[in-house]
XYZ file of C-alpha atoms in Angstrom:
597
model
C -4.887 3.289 26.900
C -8.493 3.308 26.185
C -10.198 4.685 22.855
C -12.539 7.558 22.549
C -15.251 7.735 19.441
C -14.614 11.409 17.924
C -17.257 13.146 15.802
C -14.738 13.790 12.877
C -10.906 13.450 12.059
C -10.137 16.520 12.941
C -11.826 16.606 16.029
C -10.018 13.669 16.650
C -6.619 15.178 15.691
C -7.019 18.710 17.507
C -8.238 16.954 21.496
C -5.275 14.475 20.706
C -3.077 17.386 20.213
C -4.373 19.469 23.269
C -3.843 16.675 25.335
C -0.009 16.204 23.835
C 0.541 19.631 22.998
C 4.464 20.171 23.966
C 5.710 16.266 23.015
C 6.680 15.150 19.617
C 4.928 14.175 17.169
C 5.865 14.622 12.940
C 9.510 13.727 12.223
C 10.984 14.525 8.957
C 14.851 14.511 7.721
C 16.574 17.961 7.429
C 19.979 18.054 6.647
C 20.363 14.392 7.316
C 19.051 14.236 10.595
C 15.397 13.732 11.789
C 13.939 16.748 13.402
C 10.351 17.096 15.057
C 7.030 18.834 14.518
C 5.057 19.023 18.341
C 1.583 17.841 18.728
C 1.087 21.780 19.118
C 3.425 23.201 16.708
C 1.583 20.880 14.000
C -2.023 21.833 15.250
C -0.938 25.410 14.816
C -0.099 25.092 11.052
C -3.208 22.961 10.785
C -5.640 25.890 12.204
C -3.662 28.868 10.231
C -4.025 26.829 6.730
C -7.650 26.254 7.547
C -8.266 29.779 8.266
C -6.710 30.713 5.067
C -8.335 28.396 2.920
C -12.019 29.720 4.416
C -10.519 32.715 3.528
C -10.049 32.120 -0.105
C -13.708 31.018 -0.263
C -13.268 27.182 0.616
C -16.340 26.254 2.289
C -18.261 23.045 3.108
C -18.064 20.341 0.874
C -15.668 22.368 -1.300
C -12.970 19.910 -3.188
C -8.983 20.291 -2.435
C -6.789 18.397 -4.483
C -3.141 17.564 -2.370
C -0.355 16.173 -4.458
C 2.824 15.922 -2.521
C 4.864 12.982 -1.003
C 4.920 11.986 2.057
C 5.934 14.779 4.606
C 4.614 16.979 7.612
C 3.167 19.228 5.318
C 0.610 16.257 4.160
C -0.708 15.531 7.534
C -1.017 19.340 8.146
C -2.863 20.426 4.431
C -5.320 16.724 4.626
C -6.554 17.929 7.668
C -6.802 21.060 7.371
C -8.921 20.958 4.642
C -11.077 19.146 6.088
C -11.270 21.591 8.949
C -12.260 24.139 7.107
C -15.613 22.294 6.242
C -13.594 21.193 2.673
C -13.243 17.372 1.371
C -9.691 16.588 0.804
C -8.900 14.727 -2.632
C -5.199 13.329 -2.684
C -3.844 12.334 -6.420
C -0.570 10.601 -6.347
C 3.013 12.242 -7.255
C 3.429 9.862 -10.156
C 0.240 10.877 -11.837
C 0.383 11.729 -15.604
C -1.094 14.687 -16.878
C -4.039 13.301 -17.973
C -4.624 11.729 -14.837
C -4.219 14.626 -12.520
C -6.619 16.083 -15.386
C -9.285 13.326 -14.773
C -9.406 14.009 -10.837
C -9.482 18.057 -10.874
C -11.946 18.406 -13.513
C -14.243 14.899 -11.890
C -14.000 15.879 -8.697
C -14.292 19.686 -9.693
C -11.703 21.080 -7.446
C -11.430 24.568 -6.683
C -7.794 24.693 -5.395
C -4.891 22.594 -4.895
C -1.958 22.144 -2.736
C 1.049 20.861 -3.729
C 4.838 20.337 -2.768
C 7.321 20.776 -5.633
C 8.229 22.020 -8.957
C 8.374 18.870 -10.211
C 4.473 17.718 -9.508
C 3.978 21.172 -10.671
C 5.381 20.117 -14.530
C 2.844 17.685 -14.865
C 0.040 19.546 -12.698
C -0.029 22.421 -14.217
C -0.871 21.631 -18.034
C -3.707 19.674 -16.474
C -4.934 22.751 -14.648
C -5.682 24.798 -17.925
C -8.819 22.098 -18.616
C -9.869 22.428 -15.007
C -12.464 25.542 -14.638
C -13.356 25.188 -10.926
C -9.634 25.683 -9.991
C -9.084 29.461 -8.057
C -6.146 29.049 -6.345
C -2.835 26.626 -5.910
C -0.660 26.955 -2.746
C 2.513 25.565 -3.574
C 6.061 24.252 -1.233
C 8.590 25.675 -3.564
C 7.770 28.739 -6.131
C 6.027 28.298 -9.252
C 6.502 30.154 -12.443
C 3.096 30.027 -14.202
C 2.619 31.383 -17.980
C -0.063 34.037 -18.821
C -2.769 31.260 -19.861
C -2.999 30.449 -15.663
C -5.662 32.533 -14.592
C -5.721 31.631 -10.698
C -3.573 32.617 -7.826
C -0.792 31.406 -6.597
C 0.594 31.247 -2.750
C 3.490 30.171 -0.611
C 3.389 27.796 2.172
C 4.550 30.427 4.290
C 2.181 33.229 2.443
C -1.144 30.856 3.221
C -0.020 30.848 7.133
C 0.243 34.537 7.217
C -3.072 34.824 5.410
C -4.159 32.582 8.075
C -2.748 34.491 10.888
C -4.875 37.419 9.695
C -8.247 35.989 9.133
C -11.527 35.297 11.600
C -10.506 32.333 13.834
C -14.202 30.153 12.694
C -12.246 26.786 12.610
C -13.123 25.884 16.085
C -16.922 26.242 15.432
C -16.331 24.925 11.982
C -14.814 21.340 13.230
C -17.894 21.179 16.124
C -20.180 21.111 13.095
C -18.199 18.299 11.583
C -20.516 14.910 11.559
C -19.253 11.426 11.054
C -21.460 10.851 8.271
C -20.245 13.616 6.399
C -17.528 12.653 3.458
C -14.201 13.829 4.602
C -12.390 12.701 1.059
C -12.467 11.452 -1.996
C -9.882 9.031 -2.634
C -9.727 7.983 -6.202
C -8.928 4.220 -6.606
C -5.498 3.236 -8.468
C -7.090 1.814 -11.757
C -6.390 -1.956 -11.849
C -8.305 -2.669 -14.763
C -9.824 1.190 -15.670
C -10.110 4.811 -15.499
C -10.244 5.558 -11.470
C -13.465 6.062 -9.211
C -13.893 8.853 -6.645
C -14.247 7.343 -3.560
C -16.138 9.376 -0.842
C -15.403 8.119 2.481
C -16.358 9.617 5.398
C -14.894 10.772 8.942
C -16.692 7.731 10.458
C -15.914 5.470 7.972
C -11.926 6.005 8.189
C -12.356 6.400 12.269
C -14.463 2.742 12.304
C -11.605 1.590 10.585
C -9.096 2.902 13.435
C -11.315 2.244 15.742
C -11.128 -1.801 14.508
C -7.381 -1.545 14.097
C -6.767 -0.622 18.180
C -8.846 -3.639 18.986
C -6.885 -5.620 16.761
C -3.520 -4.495 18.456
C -4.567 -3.845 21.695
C -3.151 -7.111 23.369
C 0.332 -5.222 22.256
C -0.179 -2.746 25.335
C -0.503 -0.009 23.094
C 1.293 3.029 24.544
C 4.240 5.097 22.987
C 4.034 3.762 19.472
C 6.484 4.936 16.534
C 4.940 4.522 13.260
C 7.619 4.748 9.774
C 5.425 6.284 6.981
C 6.326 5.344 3.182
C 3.555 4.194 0.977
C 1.778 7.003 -0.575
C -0.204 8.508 1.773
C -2.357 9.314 -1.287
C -3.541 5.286 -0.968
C -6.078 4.828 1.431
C -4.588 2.018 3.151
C -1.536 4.335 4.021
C -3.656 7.560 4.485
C -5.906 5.625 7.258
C -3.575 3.023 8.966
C -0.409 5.322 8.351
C -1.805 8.571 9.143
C -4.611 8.592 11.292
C -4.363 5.359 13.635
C -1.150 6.909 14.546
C -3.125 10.341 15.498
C -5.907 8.148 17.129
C -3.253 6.095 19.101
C -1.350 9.604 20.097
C 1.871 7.917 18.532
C 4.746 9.542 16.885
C 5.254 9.518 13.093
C 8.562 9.661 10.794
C 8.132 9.742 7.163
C 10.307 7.757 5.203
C 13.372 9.768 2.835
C 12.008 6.708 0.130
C 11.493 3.617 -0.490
C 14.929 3.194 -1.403
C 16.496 4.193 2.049
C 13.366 2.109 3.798
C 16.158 0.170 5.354
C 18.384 2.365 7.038
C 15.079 4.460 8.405
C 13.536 1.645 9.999
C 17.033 1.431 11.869
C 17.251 4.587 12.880
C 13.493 5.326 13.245
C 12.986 1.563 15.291
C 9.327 1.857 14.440
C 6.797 -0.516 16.854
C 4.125 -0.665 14.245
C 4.551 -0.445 10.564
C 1.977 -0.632 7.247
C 3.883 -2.490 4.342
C 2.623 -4.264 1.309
C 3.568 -7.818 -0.036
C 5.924 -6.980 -2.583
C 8.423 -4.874 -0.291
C 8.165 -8.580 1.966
C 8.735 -10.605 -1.332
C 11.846 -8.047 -1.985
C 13.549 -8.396 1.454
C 13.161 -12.336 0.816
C 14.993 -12.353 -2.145
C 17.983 -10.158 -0.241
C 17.652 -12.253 2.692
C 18.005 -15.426 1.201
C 21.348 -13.979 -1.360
C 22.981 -12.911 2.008
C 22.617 -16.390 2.859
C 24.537 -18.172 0.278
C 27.175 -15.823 0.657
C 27.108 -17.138 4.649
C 29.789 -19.252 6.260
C 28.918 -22.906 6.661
C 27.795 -22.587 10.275
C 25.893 -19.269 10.031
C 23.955 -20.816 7.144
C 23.510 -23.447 8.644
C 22.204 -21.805 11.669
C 19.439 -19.757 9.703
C 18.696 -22.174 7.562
C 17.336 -24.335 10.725
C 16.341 -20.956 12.404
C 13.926 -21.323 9.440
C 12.866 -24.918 9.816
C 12.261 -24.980 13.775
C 10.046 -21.384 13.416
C 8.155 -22.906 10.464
C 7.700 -26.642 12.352
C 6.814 -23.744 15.890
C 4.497 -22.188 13.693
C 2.560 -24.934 11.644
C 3.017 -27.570 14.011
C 2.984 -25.917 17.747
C 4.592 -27.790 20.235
C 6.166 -30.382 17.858
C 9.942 -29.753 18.754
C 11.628 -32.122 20.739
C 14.145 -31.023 23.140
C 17.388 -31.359 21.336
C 15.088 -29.149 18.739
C 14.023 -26.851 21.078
C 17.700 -26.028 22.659
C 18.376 -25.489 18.733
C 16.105 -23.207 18.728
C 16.571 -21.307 21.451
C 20.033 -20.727 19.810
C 18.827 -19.634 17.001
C 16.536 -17.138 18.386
C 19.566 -15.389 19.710
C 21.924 -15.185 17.068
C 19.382 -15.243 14.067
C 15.940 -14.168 14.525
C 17.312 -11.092 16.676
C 19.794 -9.781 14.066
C 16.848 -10.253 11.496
C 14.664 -8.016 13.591
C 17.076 -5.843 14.055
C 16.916 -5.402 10.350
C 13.112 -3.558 10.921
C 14.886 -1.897 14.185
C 14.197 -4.448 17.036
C 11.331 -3.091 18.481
C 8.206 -3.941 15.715
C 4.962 -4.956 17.771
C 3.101 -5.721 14.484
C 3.586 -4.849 11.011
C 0.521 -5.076 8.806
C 0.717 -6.324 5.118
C -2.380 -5.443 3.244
C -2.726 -4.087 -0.395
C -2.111 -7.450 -2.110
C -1.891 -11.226 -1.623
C 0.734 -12.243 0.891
C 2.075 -15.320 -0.953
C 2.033 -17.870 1.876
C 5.695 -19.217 1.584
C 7.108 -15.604 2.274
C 4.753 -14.899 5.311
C 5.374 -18.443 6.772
C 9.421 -17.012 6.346
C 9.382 -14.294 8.467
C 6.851 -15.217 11.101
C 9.764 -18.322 11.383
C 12.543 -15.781 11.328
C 10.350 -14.000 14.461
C 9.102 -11.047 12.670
C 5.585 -10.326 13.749
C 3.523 -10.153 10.143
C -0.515 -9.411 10.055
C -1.733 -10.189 6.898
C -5.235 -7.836 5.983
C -7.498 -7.467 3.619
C -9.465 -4.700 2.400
C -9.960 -2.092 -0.450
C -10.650 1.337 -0.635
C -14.751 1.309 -0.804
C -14.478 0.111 2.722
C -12.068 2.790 4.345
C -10.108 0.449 3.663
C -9.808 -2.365 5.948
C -11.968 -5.227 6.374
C -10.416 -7.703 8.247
C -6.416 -8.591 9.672
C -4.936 -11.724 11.247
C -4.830 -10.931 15.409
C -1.545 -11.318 16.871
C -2.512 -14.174 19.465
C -3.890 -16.305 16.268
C -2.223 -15.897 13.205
C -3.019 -17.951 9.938
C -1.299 -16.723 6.642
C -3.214 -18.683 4.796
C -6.397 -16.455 5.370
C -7.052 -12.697 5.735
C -7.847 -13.042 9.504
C -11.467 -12.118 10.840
C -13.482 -9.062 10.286
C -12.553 -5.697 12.028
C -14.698 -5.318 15.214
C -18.353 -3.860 13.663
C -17.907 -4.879 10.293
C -19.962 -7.462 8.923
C -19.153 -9.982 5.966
C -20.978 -12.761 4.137
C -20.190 -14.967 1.462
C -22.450 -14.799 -1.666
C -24.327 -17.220 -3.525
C -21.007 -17.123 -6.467
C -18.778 -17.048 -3.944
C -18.613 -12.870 -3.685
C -17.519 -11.443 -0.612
C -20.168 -8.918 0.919
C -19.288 -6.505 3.379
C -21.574 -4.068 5.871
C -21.106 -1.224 8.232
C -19.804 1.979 8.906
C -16.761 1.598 7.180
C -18.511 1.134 3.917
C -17.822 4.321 1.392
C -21.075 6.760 0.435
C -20.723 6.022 -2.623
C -18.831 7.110 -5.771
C -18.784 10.779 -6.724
C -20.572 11.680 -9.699
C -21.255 8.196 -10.689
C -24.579 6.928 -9.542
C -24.795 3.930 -11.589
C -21.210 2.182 -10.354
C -22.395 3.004 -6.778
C -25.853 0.898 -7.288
C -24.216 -1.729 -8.724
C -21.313 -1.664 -6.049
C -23.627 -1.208 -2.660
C -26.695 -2.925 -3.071
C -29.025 -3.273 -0.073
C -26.769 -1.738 2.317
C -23.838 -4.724 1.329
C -20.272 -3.518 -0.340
C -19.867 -6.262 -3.616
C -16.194 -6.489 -2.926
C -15.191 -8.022 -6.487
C -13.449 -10.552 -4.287
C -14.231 -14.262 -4.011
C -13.612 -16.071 -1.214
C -14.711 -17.696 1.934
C -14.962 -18.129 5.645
C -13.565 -20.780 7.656
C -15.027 -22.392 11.361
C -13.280 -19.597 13.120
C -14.757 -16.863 10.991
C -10.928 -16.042 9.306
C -11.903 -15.168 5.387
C -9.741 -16.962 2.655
C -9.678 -14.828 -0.513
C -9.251 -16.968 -3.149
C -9.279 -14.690 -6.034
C -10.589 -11.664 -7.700
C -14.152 -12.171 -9.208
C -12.937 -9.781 -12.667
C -9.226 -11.509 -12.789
C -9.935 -15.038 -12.748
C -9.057 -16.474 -15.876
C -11.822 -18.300 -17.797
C -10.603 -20.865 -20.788
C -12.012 -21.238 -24.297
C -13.202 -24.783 -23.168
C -14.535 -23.210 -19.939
C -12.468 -23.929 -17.428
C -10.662 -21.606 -15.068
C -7.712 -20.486 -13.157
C -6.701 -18.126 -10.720
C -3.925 -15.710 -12.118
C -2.512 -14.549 -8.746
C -1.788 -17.662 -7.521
C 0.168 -18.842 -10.572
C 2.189 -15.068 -10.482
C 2.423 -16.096 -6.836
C 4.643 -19.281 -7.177
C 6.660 -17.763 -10.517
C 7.640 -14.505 -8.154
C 8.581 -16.643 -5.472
C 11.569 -18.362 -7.389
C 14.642 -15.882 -6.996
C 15.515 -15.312 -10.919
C 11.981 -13.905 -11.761
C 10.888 -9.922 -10.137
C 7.927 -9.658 -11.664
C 4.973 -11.410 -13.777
C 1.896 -11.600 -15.481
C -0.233 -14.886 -16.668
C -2.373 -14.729 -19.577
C -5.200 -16.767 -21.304
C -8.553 -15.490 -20.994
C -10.473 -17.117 -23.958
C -7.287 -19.071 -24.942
C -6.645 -22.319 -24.581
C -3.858 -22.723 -21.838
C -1.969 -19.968 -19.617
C 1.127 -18.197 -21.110
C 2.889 -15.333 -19.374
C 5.526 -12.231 -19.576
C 8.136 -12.301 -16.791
C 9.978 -9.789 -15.627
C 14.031 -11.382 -14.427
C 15.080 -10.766 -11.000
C 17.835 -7.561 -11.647
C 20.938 -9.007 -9.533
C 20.232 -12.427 -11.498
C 20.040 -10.608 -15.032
C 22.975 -9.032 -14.256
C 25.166 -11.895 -13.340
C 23.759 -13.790 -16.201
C 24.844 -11.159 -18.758
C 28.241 -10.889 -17.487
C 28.500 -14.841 -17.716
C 28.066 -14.295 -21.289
C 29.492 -10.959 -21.609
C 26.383 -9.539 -22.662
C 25.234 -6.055 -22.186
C 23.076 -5.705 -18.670
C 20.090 -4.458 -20.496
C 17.052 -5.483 -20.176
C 15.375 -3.800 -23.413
C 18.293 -5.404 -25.631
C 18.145 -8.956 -23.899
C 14.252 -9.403 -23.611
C 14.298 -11.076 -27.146
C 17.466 -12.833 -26.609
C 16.966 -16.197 -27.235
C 19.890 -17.914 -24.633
C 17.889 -16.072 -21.727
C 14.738 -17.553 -22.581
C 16.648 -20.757 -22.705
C 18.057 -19.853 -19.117
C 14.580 -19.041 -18.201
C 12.901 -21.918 -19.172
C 14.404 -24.386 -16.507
C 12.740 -21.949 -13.811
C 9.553 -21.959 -15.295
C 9.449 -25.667 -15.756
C 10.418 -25.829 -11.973
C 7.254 -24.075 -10.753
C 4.755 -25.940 -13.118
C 5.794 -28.977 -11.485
C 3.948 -27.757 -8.350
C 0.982 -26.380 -10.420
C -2.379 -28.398 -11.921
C -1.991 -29.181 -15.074
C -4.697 -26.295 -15.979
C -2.203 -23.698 -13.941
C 0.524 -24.661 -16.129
C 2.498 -22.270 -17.648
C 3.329 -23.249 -21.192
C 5.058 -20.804 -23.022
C 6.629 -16.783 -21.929
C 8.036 -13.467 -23.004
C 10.240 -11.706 -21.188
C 9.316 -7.768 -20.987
C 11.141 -5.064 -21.968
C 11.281 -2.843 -18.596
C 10.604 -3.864 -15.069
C 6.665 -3.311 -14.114
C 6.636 0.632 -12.449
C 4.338 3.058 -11.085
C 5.880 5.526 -13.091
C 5.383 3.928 -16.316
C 1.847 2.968 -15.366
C 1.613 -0.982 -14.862
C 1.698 -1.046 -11.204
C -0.248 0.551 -9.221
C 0.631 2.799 -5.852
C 0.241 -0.515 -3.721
C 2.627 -2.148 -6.059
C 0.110 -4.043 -7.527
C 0.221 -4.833 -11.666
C -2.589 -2.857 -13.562
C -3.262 -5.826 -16.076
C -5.099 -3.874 -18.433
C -2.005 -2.087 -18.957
C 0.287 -4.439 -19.227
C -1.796 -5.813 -21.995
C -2.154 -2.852 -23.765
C 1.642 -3.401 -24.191
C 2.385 -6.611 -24.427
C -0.941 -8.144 -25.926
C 0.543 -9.002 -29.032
C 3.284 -10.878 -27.543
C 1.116 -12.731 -25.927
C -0.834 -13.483 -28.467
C 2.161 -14.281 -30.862
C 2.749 -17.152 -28.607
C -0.256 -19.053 -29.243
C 0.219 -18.731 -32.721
C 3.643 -20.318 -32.704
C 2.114 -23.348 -30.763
């Protein structure tokens, strides 16, 4: 197949679905099973909801807020919008009040669409402080009190508006111009109160553009994408949403993250988006199935892992006793552990986060084909991904075809070209200081290598700096701590302090083993002070320091009170921690533990 630059996204979307009309394309569960959307069934909804929301008075550059998870009904509202002129702005399902607050009043939306009572609970207070707001349009009924002033519609009562309203969207989409902001997506708050993001319809089709040269050498035809991070996150809203519509592939959404496993069986998706931590997860469960293994079988993947590692670090370095191992381990491990992601993956593409190296060099060993990226969401969002015919996990890969990048005098990685964001909405002064000269300031530091493959070797605003000046990087010490199969989740600390301490987060099969060994209750927010599992603890901790500088070195922990969530705000949507939160927290802890030293 061969790819075609469109003026907008939905341009793109409505010649992809002319040319597909009567095959499948949206699958979503219904009654258990999976049951389809066509290409023209889906661009049908698409053009009714536009035509109703022109004729509720959305017009160009008008703001739509969409809060819902991941379903047919996203794909159909995001675009759309943006169809009828209008500049989508997802918020995420977990928002709090006073965030979906922050993005309709900053963004000044003048309607919403949304998919469930339950986002309505938290929506709805938020809507009384938001003044632009005229209408909602809602999946399930709402029950509004008299203080609502704005209308309310059904799915199925905005389609039969649609039906009977002036059919513009055609000349509306021709109008469209890559240049012109398609959405604002507002970033998930690592260390702050969110930004509105204004990409455009060329910057997010660059970055598909860039992704179908990456994969291309995969013979892209009839791919199968699995959709489950938020499609509210730009990394899931570009390369989960629209690559699939610019590669004409089909596209199942996910029940949860939860059932993730049995849909990638039954879905036996060729290209999936993930992030590092559901990698780091499946590691952990991987490695517990194997010491409940037979002698033989564990011995077999065990050495499954050691030949793939030796294939892939040292190529050609097997002898031939190795390499008839091998060969036997390729058919009775490696294929039952792709089977696990459905047997048929071409590529799936961890971005979002640091792939810690010793989990990517696992799978690629175990044959599952992993591309680490790098990006962020001022840049649509991705910059660069390790190619399939050259894979090193140690780096980021090479810039996306047309993007530039450039190291800067401190070490900052720069980045140019169309995928670059317009700015930030309603903030002038963050956008100067962000884009200067044409050149994103990523925030990341890093570097590139003789084969142009960028290394990111930390995050300019995380990296730790010492009261006698020294400094570490954070990520890599929470790399090596998460890696050890007792601890889920952590977080170093010791900015302005002397040495690194950190709060840790047990692994939840290990905590529960450990307090039915002592008959204890399995309860994390009773045991976190309990002084025998900070004692069990300990001997883990010590473990990793040994392969740590003596400046990495952690010296002292905590153990928190509740696993790091989205819902209670210290990760964000990427499953990344939001440190500032986690601070806010646990601070004093922290801090109690230099003051014991």
């Amino acid at each position: 197949m061969s790819y075609v630059s469109w003026r907008s996204l939905p341009a793109m979307f409505f010649d992809q679905a002319a040319n597909r009309a009567n095959r499948s394309f949206l699958w979503a569960k219904k009654e258990g099973v999976y049951r389809p959307l066509t290409w023209g069934e889906t661009a049908e909804q698409v053009d009714l909801l536009a035509r109703a929301l022109t004729a509720l008075g959305i017009g160009r550059e008008d703001r739509v807020a969409l809060i819902s998870e991941n379903r047919p009904e996203w794909l159909i509202a995001d675009i759309a919008i943006m169809s009828a002129g209008a500049i989508t702005v997802p918020a995420f399902t977990t928002n709090t009040v006073a965030d979906h607050r922050h993005i309709l009043t900053h963004s000044g939306a003048k309607a919403a669409i949304l998919s469930s009572r339950q986002i309505a609970r938290r929506l709805l207070p938020a809507t009384l402080e938001a003044p632009d707001l005229k209408f909602l349009i809602s999946l399930e009924p709402l029950e509004l009190t008299q203080s609502h002033q704005f209308r309310v519609l059904s799915w199925e009562e905005a389609l039969e508006l649609g039906r009977q309203a002036p059919d513009t969207i055609d000349e509306t989409v021709a109008g469209l111009k890559r240049d012109e902001v398609s959405c604002f997506i507002y970033t998930s708050g690592t260390g702050g109160t969110p930004k509105g993001v204004m990409l455009t319809h060329g910057s997010i089709m660059a970055n598909c553009e860039g992704a179908y040269d990456l994969l291309h050498s995969f013979h892209l035809g009839e791919e199968v994408f699995l959709s489950f991070l938020p499609l509210s996150h730009s990394y899931e809203h570009t390369a989960g949403q629209f690559l699939p519509i610019a590669l004409g592939a089909e596209l199942y959404y996910a029940e949860g993250v939860e059932t993730l496993a049995a849909n990638m069986q039954e879905v036996r998706p060729t290209i999936m988006t993930a992030v590092p931590r559901l990698y780091e997860t499946m590691h952990q469960r991987l490695l517990r199935g194997v010491d409940k293994m037979s002698g033989v079988q564990k011995w077999l993947f065990l050495k499954a892992v050691e030949l793939g590692r030796r294939n892939y670090e040292q190529p050609g370095s097997l002898g031939p006793w190795e390499r008839l191992i091998d060969w036997v381990c390729e058919r009775t491990v490696r294929k039952k552990v792709r089977a696990r992601f459905g047997g048929r993956l071409k590529a799936m593409v961890s971005g979002g986060a640091a792939l810690n190296y010793e989990v990517g060099v696992f799978f690629i060993a175990l044959g599952v084909p992993l591309l680490q990226g790098y990006g962020q969401t001022e840049a649509s969002p991705v910059i660069s991904a390790n190619p399939p015919q050259r894979i090193k996990l140690r780096t980021v890969g090479p810039p996306l075809k047309d993007v530039e990048v450039k190291i800067a005098e401190d070490g900052e990685i720069l980045v140019r070209g169309e995928c670059v964001m317009k700015g930030y909405w309603r903030d002038p002064e963050s956008t100067a200081k962000t884009i200067i000269d044409g050149w994103l300031h990523t925030g990341d530091i890093g570097l590139v290598d003789e084969e142009g493959y960028i290394q990111i070797t930390d995050r300019k605003k995380d990296i730790i700096v010492f009261s006698g000046g020294d400094n570490v990087s954070p990520a890599r010490v929470e790399g090596f701590l998460t890696l050890q199969p007792e601890i889920s989740q952590a977080m170093v600390y010791g900015d302005k302090r002397p040495n690194l301490v950190a709060i840790l987060v047990p692994d939840a099969e290990f905590l529960t083993a450990w307090a039915k060994s002592r008959d204890k209750p399995d309860d994390l927010a009773r045991l976190a002070e309990d002084p025998d599992l900070i004692k069990a603890l300990s001997p883990v901790v010590d473990r990793v320091n040994r392969d740590l500088s003596s400046l990495e070195k952690v010296r002292r922990f905590v153990i928190a009170r509740e696993p790091f969530t989205i819902d209670n705000g210290m990760l964000t949507a990427s499953l990344k921690i939001r440190r500032h939160k986690i601070r806010e927290t646990y601070g004093q802890a922290l801090e109690t533990l230099y003051e014991r030293a």
